Short mmCIF file of N, CA and C in Angstrom, two decimals:
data_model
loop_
_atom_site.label_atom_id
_atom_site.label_comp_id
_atom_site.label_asym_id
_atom_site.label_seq_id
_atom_site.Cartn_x
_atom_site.Cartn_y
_atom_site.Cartn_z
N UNK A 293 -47.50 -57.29 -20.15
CA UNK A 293 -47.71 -57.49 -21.56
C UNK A 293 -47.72 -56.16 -22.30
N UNK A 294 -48.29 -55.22 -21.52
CA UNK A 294 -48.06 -53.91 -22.41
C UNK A 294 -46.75 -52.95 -22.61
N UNK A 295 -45.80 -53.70 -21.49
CA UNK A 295 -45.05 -52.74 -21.53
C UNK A 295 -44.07 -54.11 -22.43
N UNK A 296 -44.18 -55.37 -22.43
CA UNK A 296 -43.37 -55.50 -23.39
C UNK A 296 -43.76 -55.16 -25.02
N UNK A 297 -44.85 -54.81 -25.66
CA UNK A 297 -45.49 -54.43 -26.46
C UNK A 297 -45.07 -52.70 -26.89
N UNK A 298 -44.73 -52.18 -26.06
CA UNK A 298 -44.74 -50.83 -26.01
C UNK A 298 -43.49 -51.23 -25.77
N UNK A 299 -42.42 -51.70 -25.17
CA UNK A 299 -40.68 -51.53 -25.63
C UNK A 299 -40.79 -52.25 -27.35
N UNK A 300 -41.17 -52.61 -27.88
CA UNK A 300 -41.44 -53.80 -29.14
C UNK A 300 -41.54 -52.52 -30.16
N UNK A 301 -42.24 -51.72 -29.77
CA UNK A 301 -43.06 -50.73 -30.84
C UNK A 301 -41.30 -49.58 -30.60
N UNK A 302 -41.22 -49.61 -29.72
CA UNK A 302 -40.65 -48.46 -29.54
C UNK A 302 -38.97 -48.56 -30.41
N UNK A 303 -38.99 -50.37 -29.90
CA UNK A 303 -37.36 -50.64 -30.60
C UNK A 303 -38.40 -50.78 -32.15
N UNK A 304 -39.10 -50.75 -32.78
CA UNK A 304 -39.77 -50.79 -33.79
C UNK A 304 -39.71 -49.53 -34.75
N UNK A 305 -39.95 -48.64 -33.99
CA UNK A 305 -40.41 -47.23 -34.41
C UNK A 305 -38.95 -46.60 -34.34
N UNK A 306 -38.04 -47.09 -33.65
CA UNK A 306 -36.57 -47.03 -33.66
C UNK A 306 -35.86 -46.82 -34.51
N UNK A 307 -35.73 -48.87 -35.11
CA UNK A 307 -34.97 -48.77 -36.24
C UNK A 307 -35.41 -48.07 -37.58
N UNK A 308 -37.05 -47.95 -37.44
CA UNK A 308 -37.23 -47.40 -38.48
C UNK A 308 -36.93 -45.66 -38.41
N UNK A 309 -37.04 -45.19 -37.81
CA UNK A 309 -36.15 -43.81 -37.33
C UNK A 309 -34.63 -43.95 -37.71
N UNK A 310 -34.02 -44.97 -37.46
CA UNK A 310 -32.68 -44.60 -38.12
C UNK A 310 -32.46 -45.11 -39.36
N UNK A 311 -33.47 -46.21 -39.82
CA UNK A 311 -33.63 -46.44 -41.51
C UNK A 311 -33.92 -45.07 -42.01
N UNK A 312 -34.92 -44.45 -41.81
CA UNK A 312 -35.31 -43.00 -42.55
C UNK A 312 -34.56 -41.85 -42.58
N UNK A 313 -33.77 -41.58 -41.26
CA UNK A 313 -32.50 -40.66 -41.09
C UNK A 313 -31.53 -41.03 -41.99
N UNK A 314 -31.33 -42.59 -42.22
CA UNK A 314 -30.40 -42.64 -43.36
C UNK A 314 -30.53 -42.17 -44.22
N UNK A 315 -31.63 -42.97 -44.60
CA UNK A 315 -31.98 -42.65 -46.16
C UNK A 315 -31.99 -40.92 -46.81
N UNK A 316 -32.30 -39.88 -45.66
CA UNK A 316 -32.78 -38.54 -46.05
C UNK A 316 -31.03 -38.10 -45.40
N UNK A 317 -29.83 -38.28 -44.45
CA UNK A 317 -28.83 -38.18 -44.36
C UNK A 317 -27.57 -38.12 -45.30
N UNK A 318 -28.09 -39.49 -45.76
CA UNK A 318 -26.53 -39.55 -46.75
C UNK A 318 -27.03 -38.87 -48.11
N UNK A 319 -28.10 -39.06 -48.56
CA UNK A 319 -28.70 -38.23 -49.90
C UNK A 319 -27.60 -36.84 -49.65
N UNK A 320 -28.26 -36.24 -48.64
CA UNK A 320 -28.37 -35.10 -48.02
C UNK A 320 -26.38 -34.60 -47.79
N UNK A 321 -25.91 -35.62 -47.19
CA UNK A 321 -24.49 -35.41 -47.42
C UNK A 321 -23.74 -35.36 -48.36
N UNK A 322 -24.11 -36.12 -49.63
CA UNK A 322 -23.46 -36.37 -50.79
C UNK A 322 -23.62 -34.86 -51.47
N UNK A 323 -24.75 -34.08 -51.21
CA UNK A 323 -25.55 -33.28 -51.73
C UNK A 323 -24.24 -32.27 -51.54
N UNK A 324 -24.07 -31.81 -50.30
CA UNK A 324 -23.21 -30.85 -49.63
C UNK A 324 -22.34 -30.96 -49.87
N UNK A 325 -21.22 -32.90 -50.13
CA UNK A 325 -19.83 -33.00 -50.61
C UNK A 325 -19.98 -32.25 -51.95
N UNK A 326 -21.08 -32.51 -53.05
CA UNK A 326 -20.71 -32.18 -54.18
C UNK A 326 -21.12 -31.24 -55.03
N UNK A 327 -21.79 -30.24 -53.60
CA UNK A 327 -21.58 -28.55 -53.97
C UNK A 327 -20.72 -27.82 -53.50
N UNK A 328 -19.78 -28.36 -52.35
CA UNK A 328 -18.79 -28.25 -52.00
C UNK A 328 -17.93 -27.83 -52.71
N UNK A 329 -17.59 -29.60 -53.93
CA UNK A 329 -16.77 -29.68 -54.57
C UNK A 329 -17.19 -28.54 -56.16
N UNK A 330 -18.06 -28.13 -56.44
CA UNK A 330 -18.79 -27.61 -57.58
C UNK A 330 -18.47 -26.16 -56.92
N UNK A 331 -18.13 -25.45 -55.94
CA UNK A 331 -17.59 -24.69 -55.48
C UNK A 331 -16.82 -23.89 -55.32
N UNK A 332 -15.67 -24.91 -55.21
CA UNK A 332 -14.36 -25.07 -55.09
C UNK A 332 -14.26 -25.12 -56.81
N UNK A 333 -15.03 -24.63 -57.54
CA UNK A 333 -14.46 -24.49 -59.13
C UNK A 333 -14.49 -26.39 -60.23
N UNK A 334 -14.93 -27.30 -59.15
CA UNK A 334 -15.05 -28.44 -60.54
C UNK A 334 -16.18 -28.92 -60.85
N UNK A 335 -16.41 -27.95 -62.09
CA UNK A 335 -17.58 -27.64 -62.54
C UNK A 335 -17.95 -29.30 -63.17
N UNK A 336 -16.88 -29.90 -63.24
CA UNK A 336 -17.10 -31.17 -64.20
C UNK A 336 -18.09 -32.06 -63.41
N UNK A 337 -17.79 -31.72 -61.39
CA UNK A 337 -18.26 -32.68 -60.65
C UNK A 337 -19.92 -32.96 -60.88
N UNK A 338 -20.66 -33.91 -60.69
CA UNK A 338 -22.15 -34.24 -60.92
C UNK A 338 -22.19 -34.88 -59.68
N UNK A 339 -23.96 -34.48 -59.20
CA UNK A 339 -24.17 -35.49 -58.41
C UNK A 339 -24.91 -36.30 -58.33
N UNK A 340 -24.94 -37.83 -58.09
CA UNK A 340 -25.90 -38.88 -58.36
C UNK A 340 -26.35 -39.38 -57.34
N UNK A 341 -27.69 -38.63 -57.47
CA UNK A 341 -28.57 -39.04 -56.00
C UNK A 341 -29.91 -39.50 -56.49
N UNK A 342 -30.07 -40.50 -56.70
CA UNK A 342 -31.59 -40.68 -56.72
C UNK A 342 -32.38 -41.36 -55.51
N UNK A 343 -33.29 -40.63 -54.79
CA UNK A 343 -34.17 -40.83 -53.84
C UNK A 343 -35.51 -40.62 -54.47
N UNK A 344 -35.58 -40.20 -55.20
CA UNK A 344 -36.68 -39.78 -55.89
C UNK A 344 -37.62 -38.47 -55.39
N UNK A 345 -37.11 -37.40 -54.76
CA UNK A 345 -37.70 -36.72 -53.91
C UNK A 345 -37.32 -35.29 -53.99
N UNK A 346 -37.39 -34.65 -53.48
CA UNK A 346 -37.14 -33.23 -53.22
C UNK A 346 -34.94 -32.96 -53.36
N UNK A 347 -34.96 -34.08 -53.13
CA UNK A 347 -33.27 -33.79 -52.78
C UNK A 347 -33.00 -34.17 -54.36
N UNK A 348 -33.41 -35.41 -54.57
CA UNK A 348 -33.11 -35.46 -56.09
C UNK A 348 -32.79 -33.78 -57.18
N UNK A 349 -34.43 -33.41 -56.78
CA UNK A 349 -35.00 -32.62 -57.44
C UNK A 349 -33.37 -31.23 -57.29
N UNK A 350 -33.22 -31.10 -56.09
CA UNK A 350 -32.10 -30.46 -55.93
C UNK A 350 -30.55 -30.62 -56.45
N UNK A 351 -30.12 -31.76 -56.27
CA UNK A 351 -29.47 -32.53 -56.84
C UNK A 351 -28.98 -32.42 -58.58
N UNK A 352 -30.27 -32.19 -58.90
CA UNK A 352 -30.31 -32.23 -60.94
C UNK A 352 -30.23 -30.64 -60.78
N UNK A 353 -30.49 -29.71 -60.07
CA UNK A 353 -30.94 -28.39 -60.45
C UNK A 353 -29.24 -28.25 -59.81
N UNK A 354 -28.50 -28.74 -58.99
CA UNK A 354 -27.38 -28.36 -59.10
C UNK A 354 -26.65 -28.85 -60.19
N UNK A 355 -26.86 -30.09 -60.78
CA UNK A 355 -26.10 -30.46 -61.73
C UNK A 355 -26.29 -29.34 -62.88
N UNK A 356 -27.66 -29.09 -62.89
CA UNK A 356 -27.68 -28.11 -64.08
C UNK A 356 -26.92 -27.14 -64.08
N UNK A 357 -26.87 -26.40 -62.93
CA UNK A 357 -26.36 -25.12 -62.75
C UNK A 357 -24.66 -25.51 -62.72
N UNK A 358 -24.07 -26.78 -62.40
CA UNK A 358 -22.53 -26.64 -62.72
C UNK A 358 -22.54 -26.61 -64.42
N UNK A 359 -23.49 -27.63 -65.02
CA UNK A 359 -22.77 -27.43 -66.44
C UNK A 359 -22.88 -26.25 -67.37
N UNK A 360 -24.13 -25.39 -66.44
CA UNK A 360 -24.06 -24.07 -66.70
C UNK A 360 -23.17 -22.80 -66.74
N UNK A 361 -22.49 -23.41 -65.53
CA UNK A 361 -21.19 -22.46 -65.00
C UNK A 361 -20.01 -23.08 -66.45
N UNK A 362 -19.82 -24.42 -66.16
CA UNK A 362 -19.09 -24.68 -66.94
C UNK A 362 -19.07 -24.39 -68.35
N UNK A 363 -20.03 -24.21 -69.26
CA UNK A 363 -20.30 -23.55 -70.30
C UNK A 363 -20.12 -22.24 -70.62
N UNK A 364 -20.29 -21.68 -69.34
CA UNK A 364 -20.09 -19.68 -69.38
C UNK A 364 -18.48 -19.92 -69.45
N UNK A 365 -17.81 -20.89 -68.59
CA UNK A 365 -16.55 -20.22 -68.24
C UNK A 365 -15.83 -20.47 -69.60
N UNK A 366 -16.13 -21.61 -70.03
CA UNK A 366 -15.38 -21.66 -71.00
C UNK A 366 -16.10 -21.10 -72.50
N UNK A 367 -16.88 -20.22 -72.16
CA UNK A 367 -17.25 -19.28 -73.41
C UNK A 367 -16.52 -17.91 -73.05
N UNK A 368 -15.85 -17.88 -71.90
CA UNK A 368 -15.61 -16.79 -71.59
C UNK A 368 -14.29 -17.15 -71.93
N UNK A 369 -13.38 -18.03 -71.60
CA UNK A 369 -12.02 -18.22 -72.08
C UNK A 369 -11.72 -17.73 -73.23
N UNK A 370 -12.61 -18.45 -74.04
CA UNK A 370 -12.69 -18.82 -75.49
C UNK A 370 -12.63 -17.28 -76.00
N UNK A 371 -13.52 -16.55 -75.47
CA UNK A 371 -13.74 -14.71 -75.38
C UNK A 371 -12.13 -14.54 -75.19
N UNK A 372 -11.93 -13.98 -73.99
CA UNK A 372 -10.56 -13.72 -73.27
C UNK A 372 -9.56 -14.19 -74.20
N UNK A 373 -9.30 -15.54 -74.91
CA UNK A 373 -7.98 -15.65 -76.08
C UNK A 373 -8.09 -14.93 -77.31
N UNK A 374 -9.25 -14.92 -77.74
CA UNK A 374 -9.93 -13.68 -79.06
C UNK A 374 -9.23 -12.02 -78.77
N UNK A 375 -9.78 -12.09 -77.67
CA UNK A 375 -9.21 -10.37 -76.86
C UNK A 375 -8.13 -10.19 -77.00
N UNK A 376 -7.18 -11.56 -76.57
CA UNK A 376 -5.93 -11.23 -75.85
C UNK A 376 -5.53 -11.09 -77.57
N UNK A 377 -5.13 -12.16 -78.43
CA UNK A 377 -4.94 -12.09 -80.01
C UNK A 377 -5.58 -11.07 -80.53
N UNK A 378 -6.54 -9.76 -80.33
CA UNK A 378 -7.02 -8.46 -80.87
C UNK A 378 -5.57 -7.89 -80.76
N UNK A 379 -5.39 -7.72 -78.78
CA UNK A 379 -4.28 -7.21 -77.93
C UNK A 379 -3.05 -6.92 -78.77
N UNK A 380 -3.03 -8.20 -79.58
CA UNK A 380 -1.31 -8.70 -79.72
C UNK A 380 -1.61 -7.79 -80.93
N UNK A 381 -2.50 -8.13 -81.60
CA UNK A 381 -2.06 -7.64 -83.50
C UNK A 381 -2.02 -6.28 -83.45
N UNK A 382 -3.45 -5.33 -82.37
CA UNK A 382 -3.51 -3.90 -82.54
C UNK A 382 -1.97 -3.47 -81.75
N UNK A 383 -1.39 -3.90 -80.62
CA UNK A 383 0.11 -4.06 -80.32
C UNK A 383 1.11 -3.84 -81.03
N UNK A 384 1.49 -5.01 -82.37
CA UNK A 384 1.98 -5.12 -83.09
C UNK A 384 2.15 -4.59 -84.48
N UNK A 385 0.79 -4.16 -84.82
CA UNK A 385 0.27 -2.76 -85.31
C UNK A 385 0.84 -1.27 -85.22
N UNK A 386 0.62 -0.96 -83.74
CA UNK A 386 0.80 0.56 -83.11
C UNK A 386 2.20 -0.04 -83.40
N UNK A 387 3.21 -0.84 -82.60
CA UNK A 387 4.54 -0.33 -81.97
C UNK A 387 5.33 -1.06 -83.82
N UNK A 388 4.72 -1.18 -84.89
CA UNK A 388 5.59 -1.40 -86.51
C UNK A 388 4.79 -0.04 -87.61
N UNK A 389 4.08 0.53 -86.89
CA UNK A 389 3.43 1.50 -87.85
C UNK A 389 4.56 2.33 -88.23
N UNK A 390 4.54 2.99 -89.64
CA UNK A 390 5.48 3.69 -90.10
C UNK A 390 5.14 5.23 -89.35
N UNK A 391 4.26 5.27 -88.79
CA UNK A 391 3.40 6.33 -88.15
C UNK A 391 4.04 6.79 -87.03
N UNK A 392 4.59 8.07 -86.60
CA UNK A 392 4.74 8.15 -85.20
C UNK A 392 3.30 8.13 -84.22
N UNK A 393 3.59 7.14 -83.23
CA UNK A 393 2.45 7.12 -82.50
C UNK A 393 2.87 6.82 -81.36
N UNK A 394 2.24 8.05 -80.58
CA UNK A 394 2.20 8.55 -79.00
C UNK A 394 0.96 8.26 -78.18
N UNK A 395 1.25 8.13 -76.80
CA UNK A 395 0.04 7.99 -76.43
C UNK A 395 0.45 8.74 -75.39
N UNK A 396 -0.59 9.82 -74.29
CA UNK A 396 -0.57 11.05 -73.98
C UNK A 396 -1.56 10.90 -72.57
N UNK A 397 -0.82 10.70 -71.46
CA UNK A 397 -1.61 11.25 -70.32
C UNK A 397 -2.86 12.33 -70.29
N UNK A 398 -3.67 12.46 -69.29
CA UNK A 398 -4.30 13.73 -69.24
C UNK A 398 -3.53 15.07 -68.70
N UNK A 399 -2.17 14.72 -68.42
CA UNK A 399 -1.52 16.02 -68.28
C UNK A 399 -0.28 16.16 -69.34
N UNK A 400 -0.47 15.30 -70.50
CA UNK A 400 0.10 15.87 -71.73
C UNK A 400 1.45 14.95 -71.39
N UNK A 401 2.52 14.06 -70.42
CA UNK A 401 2.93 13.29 -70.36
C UNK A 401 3.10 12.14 -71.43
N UNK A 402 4.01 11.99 -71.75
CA UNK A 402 4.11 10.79 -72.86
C UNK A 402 4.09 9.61 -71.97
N UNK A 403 2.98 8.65 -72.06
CA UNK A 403 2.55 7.14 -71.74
C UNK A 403 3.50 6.28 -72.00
N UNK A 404 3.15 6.40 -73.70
CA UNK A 404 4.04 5.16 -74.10
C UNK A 404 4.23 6.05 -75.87
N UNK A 405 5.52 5.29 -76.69
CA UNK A 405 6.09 6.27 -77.72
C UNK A 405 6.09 5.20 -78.91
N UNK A 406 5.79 4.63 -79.87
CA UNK A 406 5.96 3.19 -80.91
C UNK A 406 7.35 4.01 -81.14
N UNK A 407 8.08 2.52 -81.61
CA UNK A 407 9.57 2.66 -82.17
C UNK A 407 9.51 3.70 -83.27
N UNK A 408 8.86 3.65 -84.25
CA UNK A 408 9.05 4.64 -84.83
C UNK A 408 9.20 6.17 -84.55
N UNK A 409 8.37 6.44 -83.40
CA UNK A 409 8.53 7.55 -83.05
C UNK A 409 10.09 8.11 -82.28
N UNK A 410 10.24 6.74 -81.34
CA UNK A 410 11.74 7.21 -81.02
C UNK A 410 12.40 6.79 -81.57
N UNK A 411 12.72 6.41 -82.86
CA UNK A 411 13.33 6.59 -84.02
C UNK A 411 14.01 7.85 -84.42
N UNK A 412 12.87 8.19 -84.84
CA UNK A 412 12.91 9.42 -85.67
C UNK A 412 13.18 10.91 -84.79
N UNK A 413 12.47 10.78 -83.16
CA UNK A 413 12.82 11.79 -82.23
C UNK A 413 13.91 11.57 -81.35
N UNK A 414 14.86 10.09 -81.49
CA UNK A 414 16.20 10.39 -81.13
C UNK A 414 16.44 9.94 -79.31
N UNK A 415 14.92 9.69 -78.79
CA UNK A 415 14.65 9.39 -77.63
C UNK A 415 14.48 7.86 -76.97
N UNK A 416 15.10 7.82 -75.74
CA UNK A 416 14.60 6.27 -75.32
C UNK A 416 12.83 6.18 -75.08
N UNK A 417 12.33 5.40 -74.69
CA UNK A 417 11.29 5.18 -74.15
C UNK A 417 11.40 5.74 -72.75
N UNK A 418 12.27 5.37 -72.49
CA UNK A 418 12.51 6.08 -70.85
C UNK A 418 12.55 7.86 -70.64
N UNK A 419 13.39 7.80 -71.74
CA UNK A 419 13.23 9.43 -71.95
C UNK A 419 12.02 10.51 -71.99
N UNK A 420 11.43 9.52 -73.33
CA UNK A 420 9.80 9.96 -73.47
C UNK A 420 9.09 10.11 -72.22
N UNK A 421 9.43 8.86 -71.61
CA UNK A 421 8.47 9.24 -70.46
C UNK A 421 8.55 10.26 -69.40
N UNK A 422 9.80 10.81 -69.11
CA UNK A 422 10.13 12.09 -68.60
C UNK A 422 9.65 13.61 -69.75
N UNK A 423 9.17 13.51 -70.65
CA UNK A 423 8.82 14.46 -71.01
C UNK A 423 6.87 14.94 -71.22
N UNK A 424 6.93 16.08 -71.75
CA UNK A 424 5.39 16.48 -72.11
C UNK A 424 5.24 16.85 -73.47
N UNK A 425 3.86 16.53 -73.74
CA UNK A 425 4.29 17.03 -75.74
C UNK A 425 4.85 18.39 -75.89
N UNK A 426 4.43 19.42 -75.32
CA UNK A 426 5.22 21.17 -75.53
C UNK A 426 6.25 20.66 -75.03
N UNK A 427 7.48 19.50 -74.65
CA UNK A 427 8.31 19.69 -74.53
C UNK A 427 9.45 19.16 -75.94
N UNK A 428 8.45 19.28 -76.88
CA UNK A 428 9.29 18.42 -77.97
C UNK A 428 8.68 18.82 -79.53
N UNK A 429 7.90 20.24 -79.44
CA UNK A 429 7.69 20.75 -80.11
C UNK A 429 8.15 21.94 -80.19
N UNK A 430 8.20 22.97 -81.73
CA UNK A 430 8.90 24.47 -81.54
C UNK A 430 8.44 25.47 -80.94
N UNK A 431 9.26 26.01 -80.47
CA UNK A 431 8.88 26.82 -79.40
C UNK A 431 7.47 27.68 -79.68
N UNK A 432 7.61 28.11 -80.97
CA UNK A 432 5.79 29.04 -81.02
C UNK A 432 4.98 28.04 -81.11
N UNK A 433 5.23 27.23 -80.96
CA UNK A 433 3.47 26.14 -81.00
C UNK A 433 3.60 25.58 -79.63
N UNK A 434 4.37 25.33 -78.64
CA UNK A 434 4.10 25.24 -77.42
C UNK A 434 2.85 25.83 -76.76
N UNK A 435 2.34 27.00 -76.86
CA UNK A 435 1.07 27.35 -76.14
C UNK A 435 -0.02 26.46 -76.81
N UNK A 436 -0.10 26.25 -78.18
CA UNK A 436 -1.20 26.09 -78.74
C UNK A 436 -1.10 24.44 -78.03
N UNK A 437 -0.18 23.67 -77.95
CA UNK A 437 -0.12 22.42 -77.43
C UNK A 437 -0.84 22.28 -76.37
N UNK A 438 0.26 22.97 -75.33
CA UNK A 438 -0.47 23.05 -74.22
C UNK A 438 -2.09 23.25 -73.67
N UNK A 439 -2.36 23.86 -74.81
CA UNK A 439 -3.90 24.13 -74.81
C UNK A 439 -4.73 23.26 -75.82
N UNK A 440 -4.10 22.46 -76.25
CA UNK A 440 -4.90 21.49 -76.91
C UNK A 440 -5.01 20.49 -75.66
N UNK A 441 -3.83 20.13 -75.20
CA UNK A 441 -3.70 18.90 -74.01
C UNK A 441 -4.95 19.05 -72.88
N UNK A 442 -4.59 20.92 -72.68
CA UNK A 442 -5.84 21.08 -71.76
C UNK A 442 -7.49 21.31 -71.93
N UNK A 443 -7.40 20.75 -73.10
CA UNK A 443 -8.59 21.25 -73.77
C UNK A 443 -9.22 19.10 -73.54
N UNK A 444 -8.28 18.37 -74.18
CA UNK A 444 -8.52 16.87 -74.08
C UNK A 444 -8.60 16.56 -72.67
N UNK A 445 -8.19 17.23 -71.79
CA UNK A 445 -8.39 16.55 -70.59
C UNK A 445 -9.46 17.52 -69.82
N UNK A 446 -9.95 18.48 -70.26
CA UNK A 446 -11.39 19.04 -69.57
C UNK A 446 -12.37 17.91 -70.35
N UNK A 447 -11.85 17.36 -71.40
CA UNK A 447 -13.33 16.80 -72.26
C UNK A 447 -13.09 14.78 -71.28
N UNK A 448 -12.10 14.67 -70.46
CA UNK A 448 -12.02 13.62 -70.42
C UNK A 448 -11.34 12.57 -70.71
N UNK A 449 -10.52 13.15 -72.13
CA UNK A 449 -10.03 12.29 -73.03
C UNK A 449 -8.79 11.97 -71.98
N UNK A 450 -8.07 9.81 -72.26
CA UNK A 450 -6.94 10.00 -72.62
C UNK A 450 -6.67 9.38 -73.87
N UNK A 451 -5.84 9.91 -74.52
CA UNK A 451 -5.99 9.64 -76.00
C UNK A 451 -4.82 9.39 -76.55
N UNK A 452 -4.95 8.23 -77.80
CA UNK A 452 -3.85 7.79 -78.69
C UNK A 452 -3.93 8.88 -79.96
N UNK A 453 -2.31 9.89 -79.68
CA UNK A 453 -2.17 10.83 -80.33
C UNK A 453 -1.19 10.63 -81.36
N UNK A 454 -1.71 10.74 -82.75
CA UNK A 454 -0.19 10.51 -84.04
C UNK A 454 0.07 11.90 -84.39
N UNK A 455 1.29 12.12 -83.75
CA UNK A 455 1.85 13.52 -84.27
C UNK A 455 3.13 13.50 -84.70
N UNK A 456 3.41 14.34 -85.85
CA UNK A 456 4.92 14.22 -86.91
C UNK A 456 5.50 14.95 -86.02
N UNK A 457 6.51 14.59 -85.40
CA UNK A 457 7.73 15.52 -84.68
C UNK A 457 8.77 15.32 -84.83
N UNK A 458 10.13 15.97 -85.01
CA UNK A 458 11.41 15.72 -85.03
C UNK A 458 11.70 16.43 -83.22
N UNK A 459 13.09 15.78 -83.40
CA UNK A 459 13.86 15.84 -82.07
C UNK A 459 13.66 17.48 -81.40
N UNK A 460 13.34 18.01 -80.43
CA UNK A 460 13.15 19.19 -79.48
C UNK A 460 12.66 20.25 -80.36
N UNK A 461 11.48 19.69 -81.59
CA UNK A 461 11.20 21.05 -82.31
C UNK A 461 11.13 21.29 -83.49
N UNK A 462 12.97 20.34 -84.01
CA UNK A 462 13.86 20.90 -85.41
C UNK A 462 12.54 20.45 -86.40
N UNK A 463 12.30 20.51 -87.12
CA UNK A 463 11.66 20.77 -88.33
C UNK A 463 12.30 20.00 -89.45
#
């Protein structure tokens, strides 16, 4: 009698062992599919677990934290197209200015040249970029160039430089 009593308890204490493994299992799996998936970038995913318990509790604090993510990212997009449209106009700006405008390595190298400038100095862009500013100024102001260039690049600078020049100097 006791030992059928004691197999009774035991297939007893059993199923309820794998009722409770369920119950704290699949919570528990759904949990992992859908931080997984919140992971893997879809911030949209939620997860709906109510056990009422500690996993729940986890559960909402991940949900929070995707629609959190999801809110940054797309405040950050929203940022990033503002930037990129600054990009375009100050762009569109520099390379239509009636201005010659150069922009100048720290070793005095021409970067980049706006149309106007190789316009008016007779040069491709490609060209520019094979040259240095003392190479396109008159010959007595070459030192002073050169020593301005080296003067901007002890301080650090690289810098957007507007300087009036005609072709190798001419005046």
């Amino acid at each position: 009698k006791v030992s059928a009593g004691a197999v009774g308890v035991f297939f007893l204490m059993l199923l309820a062992g794998r009722f409770l493994a369920r119950r704290i299992v699949r919570p528990i799996q759904a949990l992992q599919e859908g931080a997984a998936l919140i992971g893997r970038g879809d911030l949209e995913q939620r997860l709906d677990i109510k056990t009422g318990d500690e996993i729940e509790q986890l559960a909402d604090t991940f949900n929070q934290m995707a629609a959190s993510l999801n809110h940054s990212f797309r405040e950050l997009e929203r940022q990033m197209a503002a930037i990129r449209r600054l990009e375009e106009n100050y762009r569109d700006l520099i390379e239509n200015s009636p201005e010659m405008i150069q922009k100048l390595d720290q070793e005095g190298r021409f970067v980049h040249v706006n149309g106007t400038a190789l316009e008016k100095l007779g040069y491709t862009q490609d060209e520019m970029s094979t040259k240095h500013l003392w190479n396109i100024v008159p010959p007595d102001c070459r030192q002073a160039v050169r020593e301005y260039v080296a003067r901007l690049a002890m301080e650090g600078k690289g810098s957007l430089e507007t300087v009036f020049l005609t072709r190798e100097g001419n005046r």
